Short mmCIF file of C-alpha atoms in Angstrom, two decimals:
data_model
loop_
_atom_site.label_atom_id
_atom_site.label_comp_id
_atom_site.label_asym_id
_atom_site.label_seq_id
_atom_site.Cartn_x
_atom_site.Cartn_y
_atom_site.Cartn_z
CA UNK A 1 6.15 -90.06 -27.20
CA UNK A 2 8.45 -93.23 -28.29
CA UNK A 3 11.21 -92.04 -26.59
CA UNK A 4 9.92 -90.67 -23.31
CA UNK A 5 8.23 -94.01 -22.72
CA UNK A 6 11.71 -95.62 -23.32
CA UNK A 7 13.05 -93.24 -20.91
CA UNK A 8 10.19 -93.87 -18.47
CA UNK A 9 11.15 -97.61 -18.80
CA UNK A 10 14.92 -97.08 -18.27
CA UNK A 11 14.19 -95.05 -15.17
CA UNK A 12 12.21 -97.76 -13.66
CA UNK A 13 14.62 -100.68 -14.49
CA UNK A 14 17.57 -99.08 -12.97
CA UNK A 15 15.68 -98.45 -10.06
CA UNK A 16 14.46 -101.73 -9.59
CA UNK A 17 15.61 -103.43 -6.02
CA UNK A 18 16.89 -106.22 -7.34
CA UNK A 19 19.08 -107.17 -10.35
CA UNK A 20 19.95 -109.97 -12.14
CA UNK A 21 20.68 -110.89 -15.79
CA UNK A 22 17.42 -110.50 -17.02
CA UNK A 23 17.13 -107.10 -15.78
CA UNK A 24 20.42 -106.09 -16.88
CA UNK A 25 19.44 -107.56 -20.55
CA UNK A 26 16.75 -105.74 -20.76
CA UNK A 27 18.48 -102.35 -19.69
CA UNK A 28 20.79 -102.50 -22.06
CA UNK A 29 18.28 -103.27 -25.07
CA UNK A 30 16.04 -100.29 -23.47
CA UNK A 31 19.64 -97.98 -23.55
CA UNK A 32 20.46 -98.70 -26.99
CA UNK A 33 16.98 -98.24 -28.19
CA UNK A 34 17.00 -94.60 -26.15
CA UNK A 35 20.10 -93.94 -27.69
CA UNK A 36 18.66 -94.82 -31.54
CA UNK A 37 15.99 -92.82 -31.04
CA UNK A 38 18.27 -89.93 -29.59
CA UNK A 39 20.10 -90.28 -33.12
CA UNK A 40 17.14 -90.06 -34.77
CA UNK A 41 15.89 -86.78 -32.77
CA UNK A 42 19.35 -85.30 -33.88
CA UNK A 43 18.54 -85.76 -37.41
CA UNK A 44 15.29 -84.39 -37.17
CA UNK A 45 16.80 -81.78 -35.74
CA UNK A 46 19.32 -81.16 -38.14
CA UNK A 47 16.74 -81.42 -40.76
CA UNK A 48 14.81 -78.56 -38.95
CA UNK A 49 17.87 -76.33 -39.23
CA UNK A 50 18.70 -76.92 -43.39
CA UNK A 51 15.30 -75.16 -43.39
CA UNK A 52 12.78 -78.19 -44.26
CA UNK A 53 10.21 -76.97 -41.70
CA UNK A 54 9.43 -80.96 -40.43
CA UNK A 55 7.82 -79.19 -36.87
CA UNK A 56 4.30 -78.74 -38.35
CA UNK A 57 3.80 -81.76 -40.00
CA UNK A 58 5.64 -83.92 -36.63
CA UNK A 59 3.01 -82.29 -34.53
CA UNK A 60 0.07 -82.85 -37.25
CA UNK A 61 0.99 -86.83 -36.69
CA UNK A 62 1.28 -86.74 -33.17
CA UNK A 63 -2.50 -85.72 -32.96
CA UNK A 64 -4.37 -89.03 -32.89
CA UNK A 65 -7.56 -87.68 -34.25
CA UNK A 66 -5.58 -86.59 -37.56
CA UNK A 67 -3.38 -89.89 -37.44
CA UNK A 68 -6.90 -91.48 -37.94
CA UNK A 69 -8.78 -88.50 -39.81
CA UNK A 70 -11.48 -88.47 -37.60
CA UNK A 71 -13.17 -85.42 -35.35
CA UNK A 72 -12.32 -85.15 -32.05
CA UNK A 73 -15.88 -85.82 -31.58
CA UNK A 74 -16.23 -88.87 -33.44
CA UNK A 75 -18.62 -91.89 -32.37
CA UNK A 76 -16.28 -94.81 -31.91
CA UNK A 77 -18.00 -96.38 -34.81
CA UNK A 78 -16.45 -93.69 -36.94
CA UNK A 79 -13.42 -94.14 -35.84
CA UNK A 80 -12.91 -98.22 -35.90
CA UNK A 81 -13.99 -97.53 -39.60
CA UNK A 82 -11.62 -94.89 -40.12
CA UNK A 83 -8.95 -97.68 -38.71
CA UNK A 84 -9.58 -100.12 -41.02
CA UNK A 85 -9.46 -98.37 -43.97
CA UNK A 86 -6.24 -96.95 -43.21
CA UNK A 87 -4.97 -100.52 -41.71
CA UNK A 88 -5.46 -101.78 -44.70
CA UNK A 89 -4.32 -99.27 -46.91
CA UNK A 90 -0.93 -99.23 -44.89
CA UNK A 91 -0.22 -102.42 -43.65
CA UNK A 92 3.17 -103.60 -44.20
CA UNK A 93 2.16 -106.50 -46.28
CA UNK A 94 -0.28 -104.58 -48.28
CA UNK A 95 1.86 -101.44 -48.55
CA UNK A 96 5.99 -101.62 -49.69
CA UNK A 97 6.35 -98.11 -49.63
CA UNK A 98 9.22 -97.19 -46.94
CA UNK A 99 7.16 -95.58 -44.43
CA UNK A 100 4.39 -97.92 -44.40
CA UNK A 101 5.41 -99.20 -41.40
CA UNK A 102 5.80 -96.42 -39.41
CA UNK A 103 2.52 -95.45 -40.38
CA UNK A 104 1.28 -98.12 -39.86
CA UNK A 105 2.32 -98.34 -36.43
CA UNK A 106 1.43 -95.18 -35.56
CA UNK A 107 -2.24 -95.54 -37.24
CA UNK A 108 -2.19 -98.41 -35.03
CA UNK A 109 -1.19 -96.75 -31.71
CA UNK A 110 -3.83 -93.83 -32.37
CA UNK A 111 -6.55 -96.86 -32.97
CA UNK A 112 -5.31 -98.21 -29.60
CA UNK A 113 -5.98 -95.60 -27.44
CA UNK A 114 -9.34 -93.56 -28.97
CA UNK A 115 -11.37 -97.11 -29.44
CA UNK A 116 -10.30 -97.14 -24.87
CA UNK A 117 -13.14 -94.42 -23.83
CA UNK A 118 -10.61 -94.33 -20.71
CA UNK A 119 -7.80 -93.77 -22.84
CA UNK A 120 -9.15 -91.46 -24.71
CA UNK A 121 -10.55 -89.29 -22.04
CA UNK A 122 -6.80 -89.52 -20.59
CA UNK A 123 -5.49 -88.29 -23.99
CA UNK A 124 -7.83 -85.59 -24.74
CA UNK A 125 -7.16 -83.96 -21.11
CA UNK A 126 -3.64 -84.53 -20.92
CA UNK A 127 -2.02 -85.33 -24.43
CA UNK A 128 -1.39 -89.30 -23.39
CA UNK A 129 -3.16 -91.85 -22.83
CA UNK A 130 -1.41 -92.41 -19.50
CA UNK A 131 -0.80 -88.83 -17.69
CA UNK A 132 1.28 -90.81 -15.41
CA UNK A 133 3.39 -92.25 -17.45
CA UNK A 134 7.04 -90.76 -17.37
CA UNK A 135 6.66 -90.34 -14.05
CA UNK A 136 9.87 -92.09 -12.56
CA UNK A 137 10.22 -95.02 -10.46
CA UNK A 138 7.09 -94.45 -8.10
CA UNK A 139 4.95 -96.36 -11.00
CA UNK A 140 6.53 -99.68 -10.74
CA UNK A 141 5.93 -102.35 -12.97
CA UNK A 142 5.37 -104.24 -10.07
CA UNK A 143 7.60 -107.71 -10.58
CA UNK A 144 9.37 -107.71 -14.16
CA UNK A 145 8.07 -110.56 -16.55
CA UNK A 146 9.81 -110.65 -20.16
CA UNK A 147 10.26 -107.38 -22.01
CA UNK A 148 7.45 -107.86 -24.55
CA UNK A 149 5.02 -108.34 -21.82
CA UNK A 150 6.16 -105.00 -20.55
CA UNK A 151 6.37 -103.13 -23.49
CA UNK A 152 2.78 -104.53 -24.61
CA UNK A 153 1.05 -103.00 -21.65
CA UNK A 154 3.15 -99.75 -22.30
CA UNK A 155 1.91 -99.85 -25.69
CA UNK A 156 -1.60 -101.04 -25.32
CA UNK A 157 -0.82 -104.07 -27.04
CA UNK A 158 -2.19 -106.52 -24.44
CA UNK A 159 -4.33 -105.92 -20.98
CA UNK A 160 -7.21 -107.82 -20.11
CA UNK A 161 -9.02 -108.03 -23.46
CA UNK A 162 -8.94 -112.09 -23.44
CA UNK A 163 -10.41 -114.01 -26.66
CA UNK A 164 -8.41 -115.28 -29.45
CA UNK A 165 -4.95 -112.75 -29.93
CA UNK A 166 -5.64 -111.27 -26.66
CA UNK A 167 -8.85 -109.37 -28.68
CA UNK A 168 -12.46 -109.25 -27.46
CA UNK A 169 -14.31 -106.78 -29.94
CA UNK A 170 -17.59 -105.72 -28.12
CA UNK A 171 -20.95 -104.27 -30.21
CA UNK A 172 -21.71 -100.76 -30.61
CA UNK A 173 -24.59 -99.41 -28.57
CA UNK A 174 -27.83 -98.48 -30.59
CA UNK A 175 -30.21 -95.61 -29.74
CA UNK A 176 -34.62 -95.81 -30.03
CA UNK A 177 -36.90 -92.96 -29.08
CA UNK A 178 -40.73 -93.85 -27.93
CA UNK A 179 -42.90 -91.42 -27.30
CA UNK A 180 -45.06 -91.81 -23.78
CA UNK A 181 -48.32 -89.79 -22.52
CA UNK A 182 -47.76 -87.21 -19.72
CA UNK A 183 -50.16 -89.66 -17.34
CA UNK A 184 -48.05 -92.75 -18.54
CA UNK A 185 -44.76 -91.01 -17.31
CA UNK A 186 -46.33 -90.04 -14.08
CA UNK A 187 -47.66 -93.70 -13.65
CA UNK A 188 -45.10 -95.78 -15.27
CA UNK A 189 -45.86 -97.76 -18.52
CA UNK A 190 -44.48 -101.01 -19.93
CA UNK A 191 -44.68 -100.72 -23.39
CA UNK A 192 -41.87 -101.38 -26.44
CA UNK A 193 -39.83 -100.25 -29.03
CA UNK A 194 -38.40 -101.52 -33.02
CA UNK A 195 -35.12 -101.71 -33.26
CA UNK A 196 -33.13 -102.95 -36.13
CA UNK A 197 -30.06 -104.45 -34.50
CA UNK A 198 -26.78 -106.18 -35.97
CA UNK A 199 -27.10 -110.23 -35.08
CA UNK A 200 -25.23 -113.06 -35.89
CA UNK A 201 -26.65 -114.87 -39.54
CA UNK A 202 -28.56 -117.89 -38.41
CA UNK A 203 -27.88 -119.97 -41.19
CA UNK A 204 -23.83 -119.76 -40.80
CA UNK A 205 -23.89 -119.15 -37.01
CA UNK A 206 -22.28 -115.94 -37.33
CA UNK A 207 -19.14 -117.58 -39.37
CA UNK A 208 -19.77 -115.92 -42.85
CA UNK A 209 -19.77 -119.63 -44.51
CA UNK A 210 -22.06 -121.37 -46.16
CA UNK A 211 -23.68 -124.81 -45.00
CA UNK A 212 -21.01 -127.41 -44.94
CA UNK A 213 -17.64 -124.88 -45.86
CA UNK A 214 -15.12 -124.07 -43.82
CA UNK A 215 -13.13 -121.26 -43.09
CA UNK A 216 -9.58 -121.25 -44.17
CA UNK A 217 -6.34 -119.68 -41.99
CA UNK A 218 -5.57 -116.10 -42.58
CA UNK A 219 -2.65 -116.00 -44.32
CA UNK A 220 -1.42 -112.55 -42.55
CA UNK A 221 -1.04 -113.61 -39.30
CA UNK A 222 -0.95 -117.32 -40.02
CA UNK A 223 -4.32 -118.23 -37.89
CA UNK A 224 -2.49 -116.37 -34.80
CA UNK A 225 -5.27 -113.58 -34.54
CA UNK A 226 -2.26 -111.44 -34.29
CA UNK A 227 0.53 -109.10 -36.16
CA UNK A 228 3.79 -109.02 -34.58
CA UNK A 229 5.84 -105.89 -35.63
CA UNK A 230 9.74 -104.54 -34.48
CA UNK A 231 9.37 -101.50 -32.55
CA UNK A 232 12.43 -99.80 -31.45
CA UNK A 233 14.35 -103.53 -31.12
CA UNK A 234 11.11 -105.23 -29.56
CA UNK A 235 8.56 -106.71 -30.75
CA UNK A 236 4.79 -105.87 -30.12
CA UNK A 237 1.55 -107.84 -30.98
CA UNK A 238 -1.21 -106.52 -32.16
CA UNK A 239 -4.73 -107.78 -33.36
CA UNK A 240 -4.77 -108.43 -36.78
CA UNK A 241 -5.78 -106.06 -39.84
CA UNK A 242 -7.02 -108.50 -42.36
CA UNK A 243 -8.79 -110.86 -40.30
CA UNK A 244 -9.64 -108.78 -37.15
CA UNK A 245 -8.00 -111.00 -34.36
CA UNK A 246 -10.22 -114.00 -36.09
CA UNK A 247 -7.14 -115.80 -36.99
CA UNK A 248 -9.51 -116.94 -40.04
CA UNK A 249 -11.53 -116.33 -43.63
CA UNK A 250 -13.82 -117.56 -45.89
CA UNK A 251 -13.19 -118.07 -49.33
CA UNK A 252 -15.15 -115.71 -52.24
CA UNK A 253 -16.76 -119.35 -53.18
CA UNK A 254 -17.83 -120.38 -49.39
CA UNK A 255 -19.75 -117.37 -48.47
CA UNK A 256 -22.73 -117.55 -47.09
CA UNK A 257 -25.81 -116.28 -49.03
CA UNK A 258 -27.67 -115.05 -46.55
CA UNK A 259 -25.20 -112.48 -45.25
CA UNK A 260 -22.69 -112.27 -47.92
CA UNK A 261 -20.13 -113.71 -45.98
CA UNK A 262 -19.58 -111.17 -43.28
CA UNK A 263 -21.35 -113.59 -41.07
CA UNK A 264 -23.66 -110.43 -39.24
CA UNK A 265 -27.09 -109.08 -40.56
CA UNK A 266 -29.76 -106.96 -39.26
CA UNK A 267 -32.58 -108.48 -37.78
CA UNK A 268 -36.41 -106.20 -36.89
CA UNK A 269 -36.97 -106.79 -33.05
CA UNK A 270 -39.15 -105.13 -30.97
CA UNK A 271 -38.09 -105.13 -27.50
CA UNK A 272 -40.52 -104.66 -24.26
CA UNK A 273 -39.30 -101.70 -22.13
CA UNK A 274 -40.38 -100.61 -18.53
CA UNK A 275 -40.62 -96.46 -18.04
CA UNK A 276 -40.39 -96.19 -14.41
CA UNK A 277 -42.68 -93.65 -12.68
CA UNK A 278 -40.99 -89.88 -13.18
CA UNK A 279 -39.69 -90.02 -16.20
CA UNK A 280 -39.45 -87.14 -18.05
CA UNK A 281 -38.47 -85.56 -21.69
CA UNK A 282 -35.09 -86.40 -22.49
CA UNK A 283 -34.23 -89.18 -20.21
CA UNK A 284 -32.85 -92.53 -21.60
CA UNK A 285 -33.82 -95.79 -20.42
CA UNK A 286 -30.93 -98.46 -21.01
CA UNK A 287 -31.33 -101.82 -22.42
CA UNK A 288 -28.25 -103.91 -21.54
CA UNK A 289 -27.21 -106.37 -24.16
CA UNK A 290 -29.63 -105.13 -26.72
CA UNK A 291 -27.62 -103.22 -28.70
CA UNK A 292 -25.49 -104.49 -31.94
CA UNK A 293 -23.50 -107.82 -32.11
CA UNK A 294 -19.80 -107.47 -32.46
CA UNK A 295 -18.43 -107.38 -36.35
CA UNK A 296 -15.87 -109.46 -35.57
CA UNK A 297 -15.51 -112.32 -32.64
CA UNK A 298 -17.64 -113.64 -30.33
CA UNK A 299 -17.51 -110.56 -27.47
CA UNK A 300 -20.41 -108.86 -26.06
CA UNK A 301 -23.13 -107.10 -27.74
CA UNK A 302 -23.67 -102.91 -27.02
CA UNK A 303 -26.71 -101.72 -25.20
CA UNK A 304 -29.72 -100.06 -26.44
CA UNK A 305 -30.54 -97.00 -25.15
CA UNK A 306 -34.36 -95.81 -25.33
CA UNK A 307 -34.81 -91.67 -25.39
CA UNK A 308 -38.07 -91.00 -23.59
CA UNK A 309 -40.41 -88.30 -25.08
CA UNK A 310 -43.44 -87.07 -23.40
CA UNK A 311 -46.66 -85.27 -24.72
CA UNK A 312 -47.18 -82.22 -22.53
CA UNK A 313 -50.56 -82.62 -20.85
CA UNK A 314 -53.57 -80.00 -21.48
CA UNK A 315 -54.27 -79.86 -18.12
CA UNK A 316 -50.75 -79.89 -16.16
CA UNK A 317 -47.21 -77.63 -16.28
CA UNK A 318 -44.45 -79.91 -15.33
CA UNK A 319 -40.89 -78.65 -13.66
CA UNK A 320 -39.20 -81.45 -12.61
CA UNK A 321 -41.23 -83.58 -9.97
CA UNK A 322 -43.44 -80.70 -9.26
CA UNK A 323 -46.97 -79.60 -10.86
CA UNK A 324 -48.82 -76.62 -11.59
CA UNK A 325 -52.74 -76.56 -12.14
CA UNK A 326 -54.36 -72.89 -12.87
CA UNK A 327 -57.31 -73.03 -10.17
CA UNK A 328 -60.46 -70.72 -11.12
CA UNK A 329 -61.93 -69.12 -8.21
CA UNK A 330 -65.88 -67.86 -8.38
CA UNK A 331 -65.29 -64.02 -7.17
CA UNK A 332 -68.35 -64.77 -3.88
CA UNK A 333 -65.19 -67.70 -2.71
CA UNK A 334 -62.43 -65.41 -3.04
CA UNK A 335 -64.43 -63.04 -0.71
CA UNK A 336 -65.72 -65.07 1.47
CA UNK A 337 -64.42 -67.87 1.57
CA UNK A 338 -65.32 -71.56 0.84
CA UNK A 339 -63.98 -74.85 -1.29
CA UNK A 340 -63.13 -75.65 -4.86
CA UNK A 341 -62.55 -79.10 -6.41
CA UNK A 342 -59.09 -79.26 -8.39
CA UNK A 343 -57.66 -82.32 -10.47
CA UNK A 344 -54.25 -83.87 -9.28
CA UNK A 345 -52.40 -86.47 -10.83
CA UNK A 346 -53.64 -89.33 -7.83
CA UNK A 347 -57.43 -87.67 -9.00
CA UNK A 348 -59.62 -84.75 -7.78
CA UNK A 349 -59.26 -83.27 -4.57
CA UNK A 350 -61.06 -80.32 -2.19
CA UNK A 351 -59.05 -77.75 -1.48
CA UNK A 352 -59.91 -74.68 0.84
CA UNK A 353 -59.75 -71.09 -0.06
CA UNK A 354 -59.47 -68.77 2.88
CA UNK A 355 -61.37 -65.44 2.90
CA UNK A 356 -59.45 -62.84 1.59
CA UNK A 357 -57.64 -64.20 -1.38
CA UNK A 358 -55.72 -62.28 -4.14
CA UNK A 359 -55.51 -63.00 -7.93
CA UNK A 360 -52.43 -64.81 -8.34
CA UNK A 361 -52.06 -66.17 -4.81
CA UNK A 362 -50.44 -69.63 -5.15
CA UNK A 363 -51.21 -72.77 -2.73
CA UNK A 364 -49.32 -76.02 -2.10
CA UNK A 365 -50.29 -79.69 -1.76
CA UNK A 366 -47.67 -81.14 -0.67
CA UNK A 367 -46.74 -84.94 -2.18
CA UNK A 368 -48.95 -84.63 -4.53
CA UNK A 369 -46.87 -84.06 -7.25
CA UNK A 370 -44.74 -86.39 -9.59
CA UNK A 371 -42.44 -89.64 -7.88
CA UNK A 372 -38.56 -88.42 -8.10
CA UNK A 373 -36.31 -90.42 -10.40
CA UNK A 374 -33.37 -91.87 -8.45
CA UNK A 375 -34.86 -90.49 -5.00
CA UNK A 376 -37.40 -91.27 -2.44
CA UNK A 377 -40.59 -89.12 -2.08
CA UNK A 378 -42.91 -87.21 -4.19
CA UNK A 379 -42.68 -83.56 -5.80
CA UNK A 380 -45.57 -81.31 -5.04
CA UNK A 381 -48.38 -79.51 -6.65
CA UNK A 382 -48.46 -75.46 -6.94
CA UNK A 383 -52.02 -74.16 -7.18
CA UNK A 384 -51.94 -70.67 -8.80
CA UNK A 385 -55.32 -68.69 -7.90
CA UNK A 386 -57.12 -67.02 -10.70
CA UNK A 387 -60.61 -64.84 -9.04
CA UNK A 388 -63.50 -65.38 -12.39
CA UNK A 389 -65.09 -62.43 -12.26
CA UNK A 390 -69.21 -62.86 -13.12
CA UNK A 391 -69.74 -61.71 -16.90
CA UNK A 392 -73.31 -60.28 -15.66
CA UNK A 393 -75.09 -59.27 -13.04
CA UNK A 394 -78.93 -59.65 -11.47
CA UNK A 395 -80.15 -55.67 -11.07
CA UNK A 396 -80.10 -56.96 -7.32
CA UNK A 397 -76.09 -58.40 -7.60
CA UNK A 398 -75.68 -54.78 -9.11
CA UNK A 399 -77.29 -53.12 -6.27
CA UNK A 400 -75.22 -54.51 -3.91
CA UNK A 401 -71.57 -54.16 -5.64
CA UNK A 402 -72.42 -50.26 -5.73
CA UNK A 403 -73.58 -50.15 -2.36
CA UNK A 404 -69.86 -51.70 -1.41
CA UNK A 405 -67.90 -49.62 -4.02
CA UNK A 406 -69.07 -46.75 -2.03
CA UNK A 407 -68.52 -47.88 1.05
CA UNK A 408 -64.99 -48.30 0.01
CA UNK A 409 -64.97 -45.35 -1.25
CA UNK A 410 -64.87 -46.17 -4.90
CA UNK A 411 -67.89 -44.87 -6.27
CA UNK A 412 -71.29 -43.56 -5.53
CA UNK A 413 -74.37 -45.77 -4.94
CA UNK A 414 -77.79 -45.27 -5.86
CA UNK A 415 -78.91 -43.61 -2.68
CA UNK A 416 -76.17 -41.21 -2.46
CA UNK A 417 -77.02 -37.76 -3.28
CA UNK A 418 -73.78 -35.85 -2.04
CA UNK A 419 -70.11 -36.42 -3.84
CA UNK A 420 -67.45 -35.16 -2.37
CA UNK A 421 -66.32 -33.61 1.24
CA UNK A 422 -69.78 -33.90 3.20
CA UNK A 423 -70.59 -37.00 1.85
CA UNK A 424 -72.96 -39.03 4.36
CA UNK A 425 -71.87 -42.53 4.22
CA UNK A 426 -74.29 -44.68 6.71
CA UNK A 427 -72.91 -47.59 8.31
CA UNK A 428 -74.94 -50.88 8.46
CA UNK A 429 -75.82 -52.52 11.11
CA UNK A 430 -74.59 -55.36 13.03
CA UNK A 431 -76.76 -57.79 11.98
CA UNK A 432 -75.60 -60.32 9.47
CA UNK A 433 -78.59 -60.83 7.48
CA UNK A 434 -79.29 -56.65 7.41
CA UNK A 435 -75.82 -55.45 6.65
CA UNK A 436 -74.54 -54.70 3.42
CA UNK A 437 -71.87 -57.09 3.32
CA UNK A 438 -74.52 -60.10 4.86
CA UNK A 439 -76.45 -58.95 1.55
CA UNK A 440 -74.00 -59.48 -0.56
CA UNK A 441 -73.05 -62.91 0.68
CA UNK A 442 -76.60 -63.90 0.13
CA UNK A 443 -77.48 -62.23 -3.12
CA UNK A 444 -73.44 -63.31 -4.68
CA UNK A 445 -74.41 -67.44 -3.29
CA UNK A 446 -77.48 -67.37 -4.79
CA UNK A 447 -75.89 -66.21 -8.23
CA UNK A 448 -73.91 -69.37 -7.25
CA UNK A 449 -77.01 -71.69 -7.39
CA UNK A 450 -78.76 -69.70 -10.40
#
């Protein structure tokens, strides 16, 4: 990856419009680094052939995720802790063993680009943390500066991190869950959540030393903030290990009691949180600034981020922004005809049930369901029609449902004598009040008002 970035580089310089010294300079140092690492591929390569097998383990260290022994799923606090430990362990002031360095470097480059959620997106996709880079002359470097400036945004070295060594560490994000009422999530509800975030000690101010100490100069990077190491004939700055880009430590004896010297604790908070009308199971309300204070520096804290759970209702089915209510209907208003009283979320409201209806027949009131997260409007309610039959009848009620069963032909009624072909079926009259079906509507309301 070294060397195609070196070639990348080369590309671009010759390329360039205009020429001068400088640019010549640094062509030449980026041709004789090309041509070291060219060297070293032959060797590699003539390794290969005496039968060492060097592929496998070349392409385990390439993988970043090894590099840094983390899962390619790992939270980016897993990861800056997996750095550190192996920073540490390898650094070339720490470490004499030959390859130290390179490790070291290469531990370092992994860090770079999986703790960049860009980056890392960019690698995992295409195998590089810039899919562009390599790509000839149309990238441009867009007016050359001095070569380390070049190489450290090639590397990830610099860009616009700011702070003390050109480092700005930001907080980790922290997750809550509250649980809500299906009527507060239709509504809306302010109410709050304990969180246990990492905050700067109060009694050192967040500098890890005790009243009246002082910290003392890092003696790694000599109060710089940074590590300055030879890469292919440049050199490239990097935060540093042992005092993360501080540029400063406190003495065993000047720690402060109160957080041990790392200058961060965690502090109980409970922070006030607005659920907006809508929300639903699973959604996440954000909390910007919330979250944990950076380990190191003064950056930025994370955000907390509040998982919404909601207790189903006993009354209600939810999908969404709409609502379903199971709507009993007496058996004399399905035939008929009339009005029922069902709940909604706004309160009760009359609805009208035509003459006619069928078991299972569903009905819509539209905008009366639940406001739409992210959208204008309302959802609507679905009314699903369920006919309560009477559990018993007046000898009168009884009467009548015969008297209809046979006139539909399903069954005989008390004053039929003949079954079959050459039955005599009679049909009422035309008046309302002596027909059988007139009879029925007045015997089946007054069940109604029994």
């Amino acid at each position: 990856m070294f060397a195609a970035r070196l070639a990348s580089a080369v590309r671009v310089l010759r390329s360039a419009q205009t020429t001068g010294p400088q640019t010549a300079a640094m062509l030449g140092t980026c041709t004789r680094s090309q041509a070291a690492c060219s060297r070293l591929q032959h060797r590699r390569t003539a390794s290969d052939r005496r039968g060492f097998h060097t592929t496998a383990s070349m392409r385990k260290s390439d993988d970043f995720y090894e590099v840094l022994g983390v899962k390619r799923d790992a939270t980016q606090a897993e990861i800056k802790k997996a750095y550190y430990q192996l920073a540490k362990k390898y650094h070339p002031d720490a470490n004499k063993a030959a390859d130290a360095k390179d490790k070291f470097l290469k531990i370092q480059e992994a860090y770079d680009t999986l703790s960049d959620e860009s980056k890392r997106s960019s690698y995992d996709q295409f195998g590089t943390a810039d899919p562009n880079m390599g790509g000839g002359a149309g990238a441009g470097f867009g007016g050359f500066g001095n070569m380390e400036d070049i190489l450290s945004q090639m590397f990830g070295g610099g860009g616009p991190r700011g702070g003390r060594g050109g480092f700005t560490a930001v907080g980790e994000d922290i997750e809550a869950a509250v649980t809500i009422s299906f009527m507060d999530a239709v509504r809306g509800v302010r109410t709050s959540v304990t969180v246990t975030p990492v905050v700067k000690c109060s009694p050192c101010s967040g500098s890890g030393a005790r009243p009246g100490a002082k910290r003392h100069t890092c003696k790694t990077c000599g109060g710089s903030g940074q590590a300055t190491f030879a890469m292919g004939g440049f050199h490239v700055q990097q935060p540093c290990p042992a005092c993360g880009g501080e540029g400063s430590a406190v003495r065993s004896a000047d720690r402060c009691g109160s957080c041990g010297g790392k200058g961060r604790v965690r502090e109980r908070r409970t922070e006030d949180i607005d659920i907006p009308p809508g929300c639903d199971s699973g959604m996440r309300v954000r909390l910007p600034g919330k979250g944990d204070a950076p380990i190191d520096g003064d950056g930025p804290s994370g955000d907390l981020y509040v998982q919404v759970r909601v207790t189903p209702s006993k009354v209600f089915r939810r999908k969404g922004a709409d609502v379903y209510y199971d709507v009993s209907v007496p058996l004399h208003t399905a035939l008929l005809g009339g009005a029922v009283r069902v709940p909604t979320v706004d309160g009760d409201v009359e609805v009208n049930i035509k003459q006619g209806v069928q078991p299972g027949d569903e009905l819509r009131l539209r905008g009366k369901g639940i406001a739409r997260i992210n959208a204008r409007g309302r959802g609507d309610q679905y009314l699903t029609l369920k006919v309560r039959l009477p559990e018993t009848l007046t000898p009168a009620q009884r009467d009548l449902i015969e008297q209809f069963a046979a006139l539909s032909g399903g069954g005989p009624s008390h004053s039929a004598t003949a079954e079959g072909e050459g039955a005599d079926h009679t049909k009422p009259a035309d008046d309302d009040s002596s027909s059988l079906f007139g009879r029925i509507k007045k015997n089946l309301r007054g069940h109604k008002d029994s």
